[in-house]
Amino acid sequence: MLVGIVGKPNSGKTTFLNAACLTEYKVADYPFTTINAQQGTGYVRINCVCKELGVKDNPKNSICMDGVRYIPINLLDVAGLVPDAWQGRGLGNQFLDDLRRADALIHVVDASGSTDLEGKPVEPGKGDPVKDVEFLEREIAMWFKQIIMREWPKTIREVEVAKGKLEDLLIDRLSGLAIKKAHIKKALQDSKLASDKPKSWSEDDLYNFARSLQKVSKPMLICANKIDRKTSAPNLEKLKQKGVVVPASALAEFMLRKLAEEGAIEYKAGDSQFKILKPEKIPERQKPVLEKIREEILGKYGSTGVQEALNQTVFGVLNMIAVYPVEDANKYCDHNGNVLPDVYLVPKGTTARELAYTIHTDLGETFIHAIDARTKQRLAENAELKDRDIIKIVAAKGLK
Ligand SMILES: Nc1nc2c(ncn2[C@@H]2O[C@H](COP(=O)(O)OP(=O)(O)OP(=O)(O)O)[C@@H](O)[C@H]2O)c(=O)[nH]1
Ligand SMILES: [Mg+2]
């Protein structure tokens, strides 16, 4: 799973990455601090089934803290995007190619309006985050359009003369973009275009198709960042008309995570509160800031929003579920006795057999049936899995 972090310069993308992954990439209050893509491991947070089952788990592919399971996902922070980047402005859009493999995008917006469209600082409230969303969506759609249009006359000929199927031809052009045929079919449907007559498509049609394809293949969540600034609140409502919006303060999350790492406070990513453990470890100038975070961010919004943005992206926008595979359905463990060792993120609608394939090709190929470890009932190969299911796969070729 790869989530790309996009947005104009200076909106807080790297701060978001650092807060989610506890990395230390450079952050500064001017545009284009980041030039090359930067990667980190972030986590989605779920309530672990260990509490419900009353067992002590030994997680392997994830982390469990006090009954809260953190499942790793990859995050990628890229250079800031300015209007007309697709035509080469700013750092151009070459770096968008870093996002080709992304499954979803988080658009980090400066909700406080402290920066203009190019990321230059302005008087807080003067920048318009709604415009930020509009231009960025256009830039990403134009990037997609450019890729679709590579060899477009050839594509038209192959469809209209050789009677090839547009989705088959496009899947070749778009293969590096982690786009599936189902995405192309859905985008063709959504944009209501005749797939057998691409010659009749206008520039606007092509744009709409590119936009639809981006929406289905790399859905985007808006992270309304910098909510610690007063000028953010009025913009939040307006932003909600633009899509799924999560209010956040990446800066607050980074500070809480760092203090927790140093043992000064008790705080887990996504918590709605924190507890001061060692006041002597907290620098004096940070103490009033902490109280402000407690009252004006956690108290008002319920969290700093960074964890919420990751969770909403994976479970909301991408519609994934979390499933625990086990080898022993009675003890919920693997063959080494590790209890609830792994959690897999799979798309909603995944079947028992598809899960088997995800774990190992051999398990998929020699699948016999699955067992729901909670109820001990057998599941047929096409049984759809549910969120938080604990599943044993029975296969002719078990993993040793
Ligand atoms: N008040 C406030 N400032 C923030 C927040 N997040 C980031 N910032 C500040 O915004 C500025 C830009 O942050 P970066 O993380 O470098 O932004 P970026 O989007 O990666 O910028 P580029 O790499 O230039 O594209 C820095 O001064 C950060 O301290 C936040 O939640 N609240
Ligand atoms: Mg940056």
Coordinates of C-alpha atoms and ligand atoms in Angstrom, one line a residue:
M1 CA 0.0 0.0 0.0
L2 CA 1.4 3.4 -1.1
V3 CA -0.1 6.7 -0.2
G4 CA 1.2 9.8 -2.0
I5 CA 1.3 13.2 -0.2
V6 CA 0.6 16.0 -2.6
G7 CA -0.1 19.7 -2.5
K8 CA 1.3 23.1 -3.3
P9 CA 4.7 24.1 -1.8
N10 CA 4.8 25.1 1.9
S11 CA 1.4 23.5 2.8
G12 CA 3.0 21.1 5.3
K13 CA 3.5 17.9 3.3
T14 CA 6.8 17.0 4.8
T15 CA 5.6 18.0 8.3
F16 CA 2.8 15.5 7.8
L17 CA 5.2 12.8 6.6
N18 CA 7.5 13.5 9.6
A19 CA 4.5 13.4 12.0
A20 CA 3.1 10.2 10.6
C21 CA 6.5 8.4 10.3
L22 CA 8.7 10.1 12.9
T23 CA 11.2 10.9 10.2
E24 CA 13.3 14.1 10.3
Y25 CA 13.1 15.4 6.7
K26 CA 13.7 19.1 6.2
V27 CA 10.8 21.4 6.8
A28 CA 10.9 25.2 6.2
D29 CA 8.6 28.2 5.8
Y30 CA 9.4 28.8 2.1
P31 CA 8.4 27.0 -1.1
F32 CA 10.3 24.1 -2.6
T33 CA 12.0 22.8 0.5
T34 CA 11.5 19.3 -0.8
I35 CA 12.9 18.5 -4.2
N36 CA 13.4 14.8 -4.3
A37 CA 10.6 12.4 -3.2
Q38 CA 10.9 11.2 0.4
Q39 CA 9.5 8.0 1.8
G40 CA 8.4 6.9 5.2
T41 CA 6.5 4.2 7.0
G42 CA 3.2 5.4 8.5
Y43 CA 0.5 3.3 10.1
V44 CA -3.3 2.9 10.1
R45 CA -4.7 2.5 13.6
I46 CA -7.5 0.0 14.5
N47 CA -8.8 -1.5 17.8
C48 CA -7.1 -4.9 17.9
V49 CA -9.2 -8.0 18.2
C50 CA -6.9 -9.2 21.0
K51 CA -9.0 -7.2 23.6
E52 CA -12.2 -8.8 22.4
L53 CA -10.7 -12.3 22.5
G54 CA -8.9 -11.7 25.8
V55 CA -5.6 -12.9 24.5
K56 CA -2.0 -11.5 24.6
D57 CA -0.8 -11.1 21.0
N58 CA 2.7 -11.3 19.5
P59 CA 2.4 -9.1 16.4
K60 CA 4.9 -9.7 13.5
N61 CA 3.8 -7.6 10.6
S62 CA 2.3 -4.8 12.7
I63 CA 2.5 -3.3 16.2
C64 CA 0.0 -3.6 19.1
M65 CA 0.0 -1.1 22.0
D66 CA -2.5 -1.4 24.7
G67 CA -5.0 -3.1 22.4
V68 CA -4.4 -0.6 19.6
R69 CA -3.0 -2.2 16.4
Y70 CA -0.9 -0.1 14.0
I71 CA -0.6 -1.6 10.5
P72 CA 2.2 -0.2 8.3
I73 CA 1.6 1.6 5.0
N74 CA 4.1 3.4 2.8
L75 CA 4.0 7.1 2.5
L76 CA 5.6 9.2 -0.2
D77 CA 6.1 13.0 0.0
V78 CA 6.9 14.8 -3.2
A79 CA 7.9 18.3 -4.2
G80 CA 5.2 21.0 -4.2
L81 CA 3.1 21.5 -7.2
V82 CA 2.3 25.0 -8.6
P83 CA -0.3 26.0 -11.2
D84 CA 0.7 25.0 -14.7
A85 CA 3.3 22.6 -13.4
W86 CA 2.1 20.2 -16.1
Q87 CA 3.5 22.6 -18.6
G88 CA 6.8 22.7 -16.8
R89 CA 6.3 25.6 -14.3
G90 CA 7.9 25.4 -10.8
L91 CA 9.7 22.1 -10.7
G92 CA 7.6 20.8 -13.5
N93 CA 5.6 17.7 -13.1
Q94 CA 8.3 15.1 -13.7
F95 CA 8.3 14.3 -10.1
L96 CA 4.7 13.3 -10.3
D97 CA 6.1 10.2 -11.9
D98 CA 7.2 9.3 -8.4
L99 CA 3.5 8.9 -7.6
R100 CA 2.8 6.4 -10.4
R101 CA 2.6 3.5 -8.0
A102 CA 0.4 5.3 -5.4
D103 CA -2.9 3.7 -4.5
A104 CA -4.3 6.9 -3.1
L105 CA -3.3 10.5 -2.5
I106 CA -3.6 12.8 0.5
H107 CA -3.8 16.4 -0.6
V108 CA -2.3 18.5 2.2
V109 CA -3.9 22.0 2.0
D110 CA -2.9 25.1 4.0
A111 CA -6.4 25.6 5.5
S112 CA -5.2 28.7 7.3
G113 CA -4.6 30.5 4.1
S114 CA -1.1 31.7 5.1
T115 CA 0.4 31.0 1.7
D116 CA -0.5 31.9 -1.9
L117 CA -1.1 29.5 -4.7
E118 CA 2.7 29.2 -5.2
G119 CA 3.3 28.6 -1.5
K120 CA 4.8 32.0 -0.7
P121 CA 3.8 33.3 2.7
V122 CA 1.0 35.9 2.8
E123 CA -1.0 37.4 5.6
P124 CA -2.9 34.5 7.3
G125 CA -6.4 34.2 5.8
K126 CA -5.5 35.8 2.5
G127 CA -4.8 32.5 0.7
D128 CA -7.8 30.5 -0.5
P129 CA -7.6 26.8 0.2
V130 CA -10.6 26.1 -2.0
K131 CA -8.6 27.4 -5.0
D132 CA -5.7 25.2 -3.9
V133 CA -7.9 22.2 -4.2
E134 CA -9.2 23.2 -7.6
F135 CA -5.9 23.9 -9.1
L136 CA -4.3 20.8 -7.7
E137 CA -7.0 18.6 -9.1
R138 CA -6.5 20.1 -12.4
E139 CA -2.8 19.6 -12.4
I140 CA -3.1 16.0 -11.5
A141 CA -5.8 15.5 -14.2
M142 CA -3.6 17.2 -16.8
W143 CA -0.8 14.9 -15.8
F144 CA -3.1 11.9 -16.4
K145 CA -4.3 13.4 -19.7
Q146 CA -0.8 13.8 -20.9
I147 CA -0.1 10.2 -20.3
I148 CA -3.3 9.0 -21.9
M149 CA -2.6 11.2 -25.0
R150 CA 0.8 9.6 -25.6
E151 CA 0.4 7.9 -29.0
W152 CA -3.3 8.9 -29.0
P153 CA -3.6 9.0 -32.8
K154 CA -2.3 5.4 -32.8
T155 CA -4.8 4.4 -30.1
I156 CA -7.7 6.0 -32.1
R157 CA -6.6 4.0 -35.3
E158 CA -6.3 0.8 -33.3
V159 CA -9.8 1.2 -31.9
E160 CA -11.6 2.6 -35.0
V161 CA -9.8 0.7 -37.8
A162 CA -8.5 -2.5 -36.2
K163 CA -11.5 -2.7 -33.8
G164 CA -9.3 -3.1 -30.7
K165 CA -10.9 -2.4 -27.3
L166 CA -10.0 1.0 -25.9
E167 CA -9.5 -0.4 -22.3
D168 CA -7.1 -3.1 -23.6
L169 CA -5.0 -0.4 -25.4
L170 CA -5.1 2.0 -22.6
I171 CA -4.1 -0.5 -20.0
D172 CA -0.8 -0.9 -21.9
R173 CA -0.2 2.9 -22.0
L174 CA -1.1 3.2 -18.3
S175 CA 0.4 0.1 -16.9
G176 CA 3.1 2.0 -14.9
L177 CA 0.4 4.0 -13.1
A178 CA -1.0 1.1 -11.0
I179 CA -4.2 1.3 -13.0
K180 CA -6.4 -1.7 -13.5
K181 CA -8.8 -2.5 -16.4
A182 CA -11.7 -2.1 -14.0
H183 CA -10.6 1.5 -13.3
I184 CA -10.6 2.3 -17.0
K185 CA -14.1 0.8 -17.5
K186 CA -15.4 2.7 -14.5
A187 CA -13.9 6.0 -15.8
L188 CA -15.4 5.4 -19.2
Q189 CA -18.8 4.9 -17.7
D190 CA -18.5 7.9 -15.3
S191 CA -17.5 10.2 -18.1
K192 CA -20.2 8.8 -20.4
L193 CA -18.0 8.6 -23.4
A194 CA -18.2 6.3 -26.4
S195 CA -15.3 3.9 -26.0
D196 CA -15.6 2.7 -29.6
K197 CA -15.4 6.3 -31.0
P198 CA -12.4 8.0 -29.4
K199 CA -11.9 10.1 -32.5
S200 CA -15.1 12.0 -31.6
W201 CA -13.8 12.9 -28.2
S202 CA -13.1 16.7 -27.7
E203 CA -10.3 18.1 -25.6
D204 CA -12.9 18.6 -22.8
D205 CA -14.0 14.9 -23.1
L206 CA -10.4 13.8 -22.8
Y207 CA -9.9 16.0 -19.7
N208 CA -13.1 14.7 -18.1
F209 CA -12.0 11.1 -18.8
A210 CA -8.5 11.8 -17.3
R211 CA -10.1 13.3 -14.2
S212 CA -12.5 10.4 -13.8
L213 CA -9.6 8.0 -14.2
Q214 CA -7.7 9.8 -11.5
K215 CA -10.7 9.7 -9.2
V216 CA -11.1 6.0 -9.5
S217 CA -7.5 4.9 -9.7
K218 CA -5.9 7.4 -7.3
P219 CA -8.7 8.7 -5.1
M220 CA -7.8 11.7 -3.0
L221 CA -8.5 12.8 0.5
I222 CA -8.2 16.5 1.5
C223 CA -6.1 17.1 4.7
A224 CA -7.0 20.6 5.9
N225 CA -3.7 21.3 7.6
K226 CA -2.7 24.1 10.0
I227 CA -6.0 24.1 12.0
D228 CA -4.0 25.4 14.9
R229 CA -4.2 28.8 13.2
K230 CA -7.3 30.9 13.8
T231 CA -7.9 31.6 10.2
S232 CA -8.5 27.9 9.4
A233 CA -11.9 27.4 10.9
P234 CA -13.9 29.5 8.4
N235 CA -12.2 27.7 5.5
L236 CA -13.1 24.2 6.8
E237 CA -16.8 24.4 5.9
K238 CA -16.0 25.6 2.4
L239 CA -13.5 22.8 1.9
K240 CA -16.1 20.2 2.8
Q241 CA -17.8 20.9 -0.4
K242 CA -14.8 19.7 -2.3
G243 CA -14.6 16.1 -1.1
V244 CA -13.6 14.0 2.0
V245 CA -11.9 16.5 4.3
V246 CA -10.0 15.8 7.5
P247 CA -8.9 18.8 9.6
A248 CA -5.4 18.4 10.9
S249 CA -2.4 20.0 12.6
A250 CA 0.7 18.1 11.4
L251 CA 2.8 20.4 13.5
A252 CA 0.9 19.5 16.7
E253 CA 1.1 15.7 15.9
F254 CA 4.8 15.9 15.2
M255 CA 5.4 17.7 18.6
L256 CA 3.3 15.1 20.5
R257 CA 4.9 12.1 18.8
K258 CA 8.4 13.5 19.5
L259 CA 7.7 14.2 23.2
A260 CA 6.1 10.7 23.5
E261 CA 9.2 9.2 21.9
E262 CA 11.4 11.0 24.5
G263 CA 9.2 9.7 27.3
A264 CA 8.0 13.2 28.3
I265 CA 4.4 12.5 27.7
E266 CA 2.1 9.5 27.2
Y267 CA 0.6 9.7 23.8
K268 CA -0.1 7.3 20.9
A269 CA -0.6 8.4 17.3
G270 CA -4.3 9.2 16.9
D271 CA -5.1 9.5 20.7
S272 CA -7.6 12.2 21.7
Q273 CA -5.5 13.1 24.8
F274 CA -2.1 13.0 26.3
K275 CA -0.6 12.8 29.8
I276 CA 2.5 14.6 31.0
L277 CA 4.9 12.1 32.5
K278 CA 8.1 14.0 32.9
P279 CA 7.6 17.8 32.9
E280 CA 11.3 18.3 33.3
K281 CA 11.8 16.8 29.8
I282 CA 9.6 19.4 28.2
P283 CA 11.3 22.7 27.1
E284 CA 9.6 25.7 28.8
R285 CA 8.6 27.3 25.5
Q286 CA 6.7 24.1 24.5
K287 CA 4.6 24.0 27.7
P288 CA 2.1 26.7 26.7
V289 CA 2.0 25.2 23.2
L290 CA 1.1 21.8 24.6
E291 CA -1.8 23.3 26.6
K292 CA -3.0 25.0 23.4
I293 CA -2.9 21.7 21.6
R294 CA -4.9 20.1 24.4
E295 CA -7.6 22.7 24.4
E296 CA -7.8 24.0 20.9
I297 CA -7.0 20.9 18.8
L298 CA -7.6 17.7 20.8
G299 CA -10.5 19.3 22.7
K300 CA -12.1 20.8 19.7
Y301 CA -11.4 18.3 16.9
G302 CA -10.9 15.1 18.9
S303 CA -7.4 14.5 17.6
T304 CA -4.6 16.2 15.6
G305 CA -6.1 14.6 12.4
V306 CA -2.9 13.1 11.0
Q307 CA -3.9 9.5 12.1
E308 CA -7.5 10.2 11.1
A309 CA -6.3 11.3 7.6
L310 CA -4.4 8.0 7.1
N311 CA -7.3 5.9 8.4
Q312 CA -9.9 7.7 6.3
T313 CA -7.7 7.3 3.2
V314 CA -7.3 3.5 3.7
F315 CA -10.6 2.5 5.2
G316 CA -12.8 5.3 3.8
V317 CA -11.5 6.4 0.4
L318 CA -9.9 3.1 -0.5
N319 CA -12.6 1.0 1.2
M320 CA -10.1 -1.5 2.7
I321 CA -10.8 -3.9 5.6
A322 CA -8.4 -5.5 8.1
V323 CA -8.2 -9.3 8.3
Y324 CA -6.1 -11.4 10.6
P325 CA -4.8 -14.7 9.1
V326 CA -3.9 -17.4 11.6
E327 CA -2.8 -21.0 11.2
D328 CA -4.4 -22.4 14.4
A329 CA -8.1 -21.4 14.6
N330 CA -8.4 -22.3 18.3
K331 CA -5.3 -20.5 19.6
Y332 CA -5.4 -17.8 16.9
C333 CA -1.7 -18.3 16.3
D334 CA 0.8 -19.1 13.6
H335 CA 2.9 -22.4 13.5
N336 CA 5.4 -20.8 15.9
G337 CA 2.7 -20.1 18.5
N338 CA 2.7 -16.3 17.8
V339 CA -0.8 -15.1 18.6
L340 CA -2.5 -12.9 16.0
P341 CA 0.8 -12.4 14.2
D342 CA -0.4 -10.5 11.2
V343 CA -3.1 -8.2 9.9
Y344 CA -3.7 -7.7 6.2
L345 CA -5.3 -4.7 4.6
V346 CA -7.4 -6.0 1.7
P347 CA -10.2 -4.4 -0.4
K348 CA -13.7 -4.8 0.9
G349 CA -15.3 -7.7 -1.1
T350 CA -12.1 -9.8 -0.9
T351 CA -13.0 -13.5 -0.9
A352 CA -11.4 -16.2 1.3
R353 CA -9.5 -17.6 -1.7
E354 CA -8.3 -14.1 -2.7
L355 CA -6.9 -13.7 0.8
A356 CA -5.1 -17.1 0.5
Y357 CA -3.5 -15.8 -2.7
T358 CA -2.5 -12.6 -1.0
I359 CA -0.7 -14.6 1.7
H360 CA 1.0 -17.0 -0.6
T361 CA 0.4 -18.2 -4.2
D362 CA 0.7 -21.8 -3.0
L363 CA -2.1 -21.3 -0.5
G364 CA -4.3 -19.7 -3.2
E365 CA -3.6 -22.5 -5.7
T366 CA -4.2 -25.4 -3.3
F367 CA -7.0 -23.7 -1.3
I368 CA -9.6 -26.1 0.1
H369 CA -11.6 -23.9 2.4
A370 CA -11.2 -21.3 5.1
I371 CA -12.3 -21.3 8.7
D372 CA -13.7 -18.3 10.5
A373 CA -11.7 -18.6 13.8
R374 CA -14.4 -16.8 15.8
T375 CA -17.3 -19.1 14.9
K376 CA -15.2 -22.1 13.7
Q377 CA -17.4 -22.2 10.6
R378 CA -16.2 -23.2 7.2
L379 CA -16.0 -20.6 4.5
A380 CA -16.2 -21.4 0.8
E381 CA -13.7 -20.0 -1.6
N382 CA -16.0 -17.2 -2.7
A383 CA -17.1 -16.2 0.8
E384 CA -16.6 -12.4 1.2
L385 CA -14.5 -11.5 4.2
K386 CA -15.5 -9.0 6.8
D387 CA -13.6 -6.3 8.6
R388 CA -11.8 -7.8 11.7
D389 CA -12.2 -11.4 10.5
I390 CA -9.8 -13.9 11.9
I391 CA -9.2 -16.5 9.2
K392 CA -7.5 -19.8 8.9
I393 CA -6.8 -21.0 5.3
V394 CA -6.9 -24.8 4.8
A395 CA -4.9 -25.7 1.8
A396 CA -3.4 -28.9 0.3
K397 CA 0.0 -27.3 0.4
G398 CA 0.2 -25.6 3.9
L399 CA 3.0 -23.3 4.6
K400 CA 5.8 -24.7 6.7
Ligands
LIG1 N1 0.9 26.4 12.1 C1 1.3 25.3 11.4 N2 2.3 25.3 10.6 C2 2.6 24.1 9.9 C3 1.8 23.0 10.1 N3 2.4 22.0 9.3 C4 3.4 22.6 8.7 N4 3.6 23.9 9.1 C5 4.6 24.8 8.7 O1 4.5 25.1 7.3 C6 5.8 25.3 6.7 C7 6.0 24.4 5.5 O2 6.1 23.0 6.0 P1 6.7 21.9 5.1 O3 6.3 20.6 5.8 O4 8.1 22.1 4.8 O5 5.8 22.1 3.8 P2 5.9 21.3 2.4 O6 4.5 21.2 1.9 O7 6.7 20.0 2.5 O8 6.8 22.3 1.5 P3 7.6 22.1 0.2 O9 8.6 21.0 0.5 O10 8.3 23.4 0.0 O11 6.7 21.8 -0.9 C8 6.8 25.1 7.9 O12 7.1 26.4 8.4 C9 6.0 24.3 8.9 O13 6.5 24.4 10.2 C10 0.7 23.0 11.0 O14 0.0 22.0 11.2 N5 0.5 24.2 11.6
MG2 MG 8.4 19.4 1.7

